[in-house]
Tab-separated table of C-alpha atoms in Angstrom:
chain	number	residue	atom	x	y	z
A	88	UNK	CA	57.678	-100.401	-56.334
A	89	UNK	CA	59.583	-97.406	-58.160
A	90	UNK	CA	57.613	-94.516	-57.719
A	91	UNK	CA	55.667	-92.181	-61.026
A	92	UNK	CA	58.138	-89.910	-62.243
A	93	UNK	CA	56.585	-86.715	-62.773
A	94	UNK	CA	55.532	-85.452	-66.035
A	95	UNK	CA	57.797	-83.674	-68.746
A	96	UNK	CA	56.849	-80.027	-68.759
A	97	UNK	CA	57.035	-78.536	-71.656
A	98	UNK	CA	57.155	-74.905	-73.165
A	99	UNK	CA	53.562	-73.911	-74.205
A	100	UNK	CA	53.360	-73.058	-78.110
A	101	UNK	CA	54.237	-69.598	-78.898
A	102	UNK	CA	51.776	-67.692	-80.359
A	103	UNK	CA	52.567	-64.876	-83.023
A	104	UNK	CA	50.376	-62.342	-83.569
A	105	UNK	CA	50.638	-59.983	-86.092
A	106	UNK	CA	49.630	-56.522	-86.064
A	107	UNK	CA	49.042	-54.731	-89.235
A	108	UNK	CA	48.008	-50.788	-89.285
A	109	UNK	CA	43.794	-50.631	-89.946
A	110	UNK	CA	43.083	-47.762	-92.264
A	111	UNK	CA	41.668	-44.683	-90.225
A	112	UNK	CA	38.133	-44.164	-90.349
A	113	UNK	CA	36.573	-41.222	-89.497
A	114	UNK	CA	33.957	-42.233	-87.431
A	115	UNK	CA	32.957	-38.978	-86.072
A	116	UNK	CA	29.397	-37.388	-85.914
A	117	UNK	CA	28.264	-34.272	-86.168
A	118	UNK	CA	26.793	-34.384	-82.646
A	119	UNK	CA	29.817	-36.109	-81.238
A	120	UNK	CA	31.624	-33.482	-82.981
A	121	UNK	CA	29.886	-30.620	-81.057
A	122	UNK	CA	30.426	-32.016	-78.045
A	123	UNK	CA	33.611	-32.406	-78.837
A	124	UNK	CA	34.262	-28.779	-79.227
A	125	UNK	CA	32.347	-28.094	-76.094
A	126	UNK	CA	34.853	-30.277	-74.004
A	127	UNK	CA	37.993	-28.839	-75.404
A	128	UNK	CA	36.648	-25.380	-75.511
A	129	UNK	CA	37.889	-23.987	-72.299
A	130	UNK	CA	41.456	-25.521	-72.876
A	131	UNK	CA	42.396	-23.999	-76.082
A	132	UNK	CA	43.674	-20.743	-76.512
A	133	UNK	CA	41.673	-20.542	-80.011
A	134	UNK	CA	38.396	-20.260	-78.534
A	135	UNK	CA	38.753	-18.269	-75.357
A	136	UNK	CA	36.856	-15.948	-76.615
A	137	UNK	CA	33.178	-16.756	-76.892
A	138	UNK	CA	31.033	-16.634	-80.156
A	139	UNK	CA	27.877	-17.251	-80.286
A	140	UNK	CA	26.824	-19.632	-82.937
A	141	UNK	CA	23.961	-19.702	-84.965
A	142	UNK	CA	22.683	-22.040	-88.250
A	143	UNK	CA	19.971	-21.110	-89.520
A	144	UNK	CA	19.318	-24.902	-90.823
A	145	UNK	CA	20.118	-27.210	-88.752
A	146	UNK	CA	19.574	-29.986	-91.600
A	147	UNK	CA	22.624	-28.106	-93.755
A	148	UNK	CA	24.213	-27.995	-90.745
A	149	UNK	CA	24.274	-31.676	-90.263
A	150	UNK	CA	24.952	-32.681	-94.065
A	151	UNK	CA	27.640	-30.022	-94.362
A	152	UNK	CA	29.726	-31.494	-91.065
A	153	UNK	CA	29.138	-34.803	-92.265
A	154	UNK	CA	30.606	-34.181	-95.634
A	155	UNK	CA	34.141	-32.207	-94.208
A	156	UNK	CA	34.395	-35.366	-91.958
A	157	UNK	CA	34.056	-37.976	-94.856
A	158	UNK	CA	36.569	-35.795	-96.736
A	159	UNK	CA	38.900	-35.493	-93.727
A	160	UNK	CA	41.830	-38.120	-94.254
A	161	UNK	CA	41.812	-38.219	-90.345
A	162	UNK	CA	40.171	-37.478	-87.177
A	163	UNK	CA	40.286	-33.528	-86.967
A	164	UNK	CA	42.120	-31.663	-84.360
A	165	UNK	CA	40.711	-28.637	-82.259
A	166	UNK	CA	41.450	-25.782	-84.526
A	167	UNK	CA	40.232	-27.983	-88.057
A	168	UNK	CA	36.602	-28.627	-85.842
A	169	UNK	CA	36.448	-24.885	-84.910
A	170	UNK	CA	36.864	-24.605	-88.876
A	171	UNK	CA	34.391	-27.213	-89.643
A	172	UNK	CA	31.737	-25.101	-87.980
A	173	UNK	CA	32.446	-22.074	-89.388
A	174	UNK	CA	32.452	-23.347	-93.000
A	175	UNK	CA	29.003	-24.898	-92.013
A	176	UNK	CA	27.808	-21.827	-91.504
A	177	UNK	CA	29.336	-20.289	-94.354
A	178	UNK	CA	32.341	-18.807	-93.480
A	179	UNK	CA	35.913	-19.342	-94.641
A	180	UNK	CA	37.358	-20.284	-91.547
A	181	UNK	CA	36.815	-19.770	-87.716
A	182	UNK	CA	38.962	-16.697	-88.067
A	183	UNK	CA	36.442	-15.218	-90.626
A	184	UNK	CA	33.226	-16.541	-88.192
A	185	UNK	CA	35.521	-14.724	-85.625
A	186	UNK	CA	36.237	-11.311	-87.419
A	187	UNK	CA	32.667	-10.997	-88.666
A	188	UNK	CA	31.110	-11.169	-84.596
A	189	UNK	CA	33.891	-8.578	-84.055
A	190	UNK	CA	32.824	-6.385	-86.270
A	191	UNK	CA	29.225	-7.215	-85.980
A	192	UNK	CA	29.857	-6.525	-81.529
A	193	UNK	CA	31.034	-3.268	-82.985
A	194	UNK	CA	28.591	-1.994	-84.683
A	195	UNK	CA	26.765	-2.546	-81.663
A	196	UNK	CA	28.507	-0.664	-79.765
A	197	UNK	CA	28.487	2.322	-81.842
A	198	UNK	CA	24.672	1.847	-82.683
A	199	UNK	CA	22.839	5.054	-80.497
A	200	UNK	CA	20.338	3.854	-78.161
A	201	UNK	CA	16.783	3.827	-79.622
A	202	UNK	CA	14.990	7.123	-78.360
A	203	UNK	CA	11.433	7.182	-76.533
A	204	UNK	CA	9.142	9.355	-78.414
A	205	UNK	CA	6.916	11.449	-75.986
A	206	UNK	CA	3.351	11.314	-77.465
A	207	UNK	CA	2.076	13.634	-75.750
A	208	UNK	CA	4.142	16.035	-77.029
A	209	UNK	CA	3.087	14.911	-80.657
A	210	UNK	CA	-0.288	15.088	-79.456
A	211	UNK	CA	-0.003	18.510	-78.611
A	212	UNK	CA	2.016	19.639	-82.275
A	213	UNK	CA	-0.240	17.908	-84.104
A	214	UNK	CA	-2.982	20.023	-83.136
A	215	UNK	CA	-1.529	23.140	-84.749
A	216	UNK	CA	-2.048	21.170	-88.325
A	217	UNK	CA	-5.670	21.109	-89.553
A	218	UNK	CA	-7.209	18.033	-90.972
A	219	UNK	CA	-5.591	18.171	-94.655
A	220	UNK	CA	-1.781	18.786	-92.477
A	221	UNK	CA	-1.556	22.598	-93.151
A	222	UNK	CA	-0.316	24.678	-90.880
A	223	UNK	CA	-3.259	26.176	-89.581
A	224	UNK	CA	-1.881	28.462	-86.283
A	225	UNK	CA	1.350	29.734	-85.268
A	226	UNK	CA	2.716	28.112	-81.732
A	227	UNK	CA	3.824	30.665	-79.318
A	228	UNK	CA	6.565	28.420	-77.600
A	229	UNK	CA	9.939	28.051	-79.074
A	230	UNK	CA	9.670	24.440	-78.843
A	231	UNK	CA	6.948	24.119	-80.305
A	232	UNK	CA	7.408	26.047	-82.928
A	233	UNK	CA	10.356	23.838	-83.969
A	234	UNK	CA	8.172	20.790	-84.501
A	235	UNK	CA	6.050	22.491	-86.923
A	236	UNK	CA	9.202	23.659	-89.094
A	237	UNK	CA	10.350	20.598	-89.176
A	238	UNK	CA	7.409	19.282	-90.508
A	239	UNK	CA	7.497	22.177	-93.268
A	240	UNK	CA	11.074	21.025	-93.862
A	241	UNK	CA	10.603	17.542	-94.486
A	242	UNK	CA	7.910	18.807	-97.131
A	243	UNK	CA	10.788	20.191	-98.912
A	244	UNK	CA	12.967	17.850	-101.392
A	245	UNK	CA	16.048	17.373	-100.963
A	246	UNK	CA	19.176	18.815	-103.492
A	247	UNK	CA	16.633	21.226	-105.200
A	248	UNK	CA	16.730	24.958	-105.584
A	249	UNK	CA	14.155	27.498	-106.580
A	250	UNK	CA	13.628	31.220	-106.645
A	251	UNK	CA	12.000	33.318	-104.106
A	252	UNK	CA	8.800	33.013	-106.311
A	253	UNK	CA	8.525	28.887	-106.145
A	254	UNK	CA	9.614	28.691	-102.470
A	255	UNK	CA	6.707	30.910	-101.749
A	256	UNK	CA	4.646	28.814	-103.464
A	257	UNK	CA	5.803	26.084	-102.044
A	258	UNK	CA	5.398	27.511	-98.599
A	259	UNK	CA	1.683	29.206	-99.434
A	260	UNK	CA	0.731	24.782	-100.181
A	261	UNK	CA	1.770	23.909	-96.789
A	262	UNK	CA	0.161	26.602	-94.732
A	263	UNK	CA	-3.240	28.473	-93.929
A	264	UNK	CA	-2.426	31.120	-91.764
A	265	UNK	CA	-1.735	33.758	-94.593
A	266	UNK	CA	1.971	34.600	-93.550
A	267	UNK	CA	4.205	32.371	-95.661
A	268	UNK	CA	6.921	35.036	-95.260
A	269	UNK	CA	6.826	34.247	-91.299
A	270	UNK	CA	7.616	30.665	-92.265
A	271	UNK	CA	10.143	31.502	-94.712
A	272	UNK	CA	12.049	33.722	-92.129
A	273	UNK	CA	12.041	31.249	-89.295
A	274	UNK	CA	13.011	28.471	-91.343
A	275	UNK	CA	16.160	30.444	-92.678
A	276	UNK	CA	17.153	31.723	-88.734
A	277	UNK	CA	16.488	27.832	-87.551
A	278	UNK	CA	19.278	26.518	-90.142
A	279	UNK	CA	16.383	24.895	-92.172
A	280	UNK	CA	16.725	26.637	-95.333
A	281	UNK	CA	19.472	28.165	-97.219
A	282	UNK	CA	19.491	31.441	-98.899
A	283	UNK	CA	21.440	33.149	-101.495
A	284	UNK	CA	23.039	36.417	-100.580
A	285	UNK	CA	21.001	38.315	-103.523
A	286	UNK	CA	17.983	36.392	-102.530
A	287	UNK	CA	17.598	34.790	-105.938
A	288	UNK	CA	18.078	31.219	-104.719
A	289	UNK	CA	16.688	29.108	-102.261
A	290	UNK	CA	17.831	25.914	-100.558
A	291	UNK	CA	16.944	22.750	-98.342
A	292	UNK	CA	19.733	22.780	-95.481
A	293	UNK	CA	20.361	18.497	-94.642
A	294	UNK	CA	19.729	17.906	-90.806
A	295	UNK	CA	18.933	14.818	-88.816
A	296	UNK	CA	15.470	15.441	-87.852
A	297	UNK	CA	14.442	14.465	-83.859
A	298	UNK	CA	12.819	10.935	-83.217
A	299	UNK	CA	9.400	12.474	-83.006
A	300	UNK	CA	9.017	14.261	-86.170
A	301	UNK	CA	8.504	10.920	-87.614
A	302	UNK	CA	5.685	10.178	-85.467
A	303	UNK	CA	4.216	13.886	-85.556
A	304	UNK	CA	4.499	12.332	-90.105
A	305	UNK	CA	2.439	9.461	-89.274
A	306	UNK	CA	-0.256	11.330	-88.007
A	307	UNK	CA	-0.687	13.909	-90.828
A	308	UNK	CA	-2.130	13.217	-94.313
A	309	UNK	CA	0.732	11.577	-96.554
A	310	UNK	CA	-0.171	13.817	-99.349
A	311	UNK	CA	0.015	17.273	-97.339
């Protein structure tokens, strides 16, 4: 009995596939797209530097990210999602987002520190004013004696002039003591006021009046 001969093998069909390029889709979110920057963040050189970043509406946030990535013909690199931010925001570009914290950190900078007013200091100059805010007594110390000028100099307008007569008068409606020429002097030898040679004009001198004087304001009558 002749034995089974085995089987013809033969090649297994070929199969062709063809490949043929998908359109890109920007499938991108706007909270995939955050993150996004977040992981690359430390790796660029763009963004070493960190900005704070703040939207006011985080709705126009949303819609304005999803917009730039419909209108993006492909998936945005780095520097374009840096950009995409910024413009969210309002901004130009991340270099204008960039330049405007600069400038904003220095302004900061050069901002002076807020000064603590004493209030018991104004306590104590507001006492030399009567109820209606005149000057009602003469303070013996020096400092003292400052605060109350300043208060008679804020009285005075600014870029005005008069003649001896109406800065008398002037002086006489801010006092009670009887000795507007006392005033007069000490605002002159303080650098408060500004007097002509021949005495026939008179003169507000611009200074940046101390924290306080604008408290020692708030507690005298507005219309003294």
């Amino acid at each position: 009995m002749e034995s089974a001969k085995p089987a013809a093998r033969f090649p297994a069909p070929l199969t062709i596939r063809h490949t043929f390029p998908v359109p890109h889709r920007n499938t991108a979110t706007p909270d995939s797209l955050l993150r996004e920057v977040l992981a690359r963040n430390e790796d660029c050189t763009v963004s070493r530097q960190r900005l704070p970043y703040h939207a006011p509406d985080i709705s126009a946030l949303a819609k304005s990210l999803a917009r730039q990535l419909d209108d993006s013909p492909e998936r945005p690199g780095h520097v374009e999602l840096l950009n995409l931010l910024a413009r969210a925001v309002g901004f130009r570009n991340y270099q204008a987002l960039r330049a405007s914290h600069e400038a904003a950190s220095r302004l900061a900078r050069g901002a002076e520190p807020e000064t603590v007013v004493d209030f018991r200091r104004v306590e104590q100059w507001r006492r030399y004013f009567d109820e209606s805010g005149l000057l009602q007594r003469w303070p013996k110390k020096h400092s003292h004696r400052e605060a109350c000028l300043w208060v008679l100099w804020s009285r005075l307008p600014a870029r005005q002039r008069w003649s001896e007569k109406e800065i008398n008068q002037r002086l006489q409606g801010q006092e009670c003591l009887g000795d507007h020429l006392l005033l007069r002097r000490a605002l002159i030898d303080g650098g408060w006021l500004a007097r002509a040679d021949d005495g026939s004009e008179y003169r507000r001198i611009e200074r940046r009046p101390p924290a306080e004087l604008g408290a020692l304001l708030s507690f005298l009558p507005v219309g003294a």
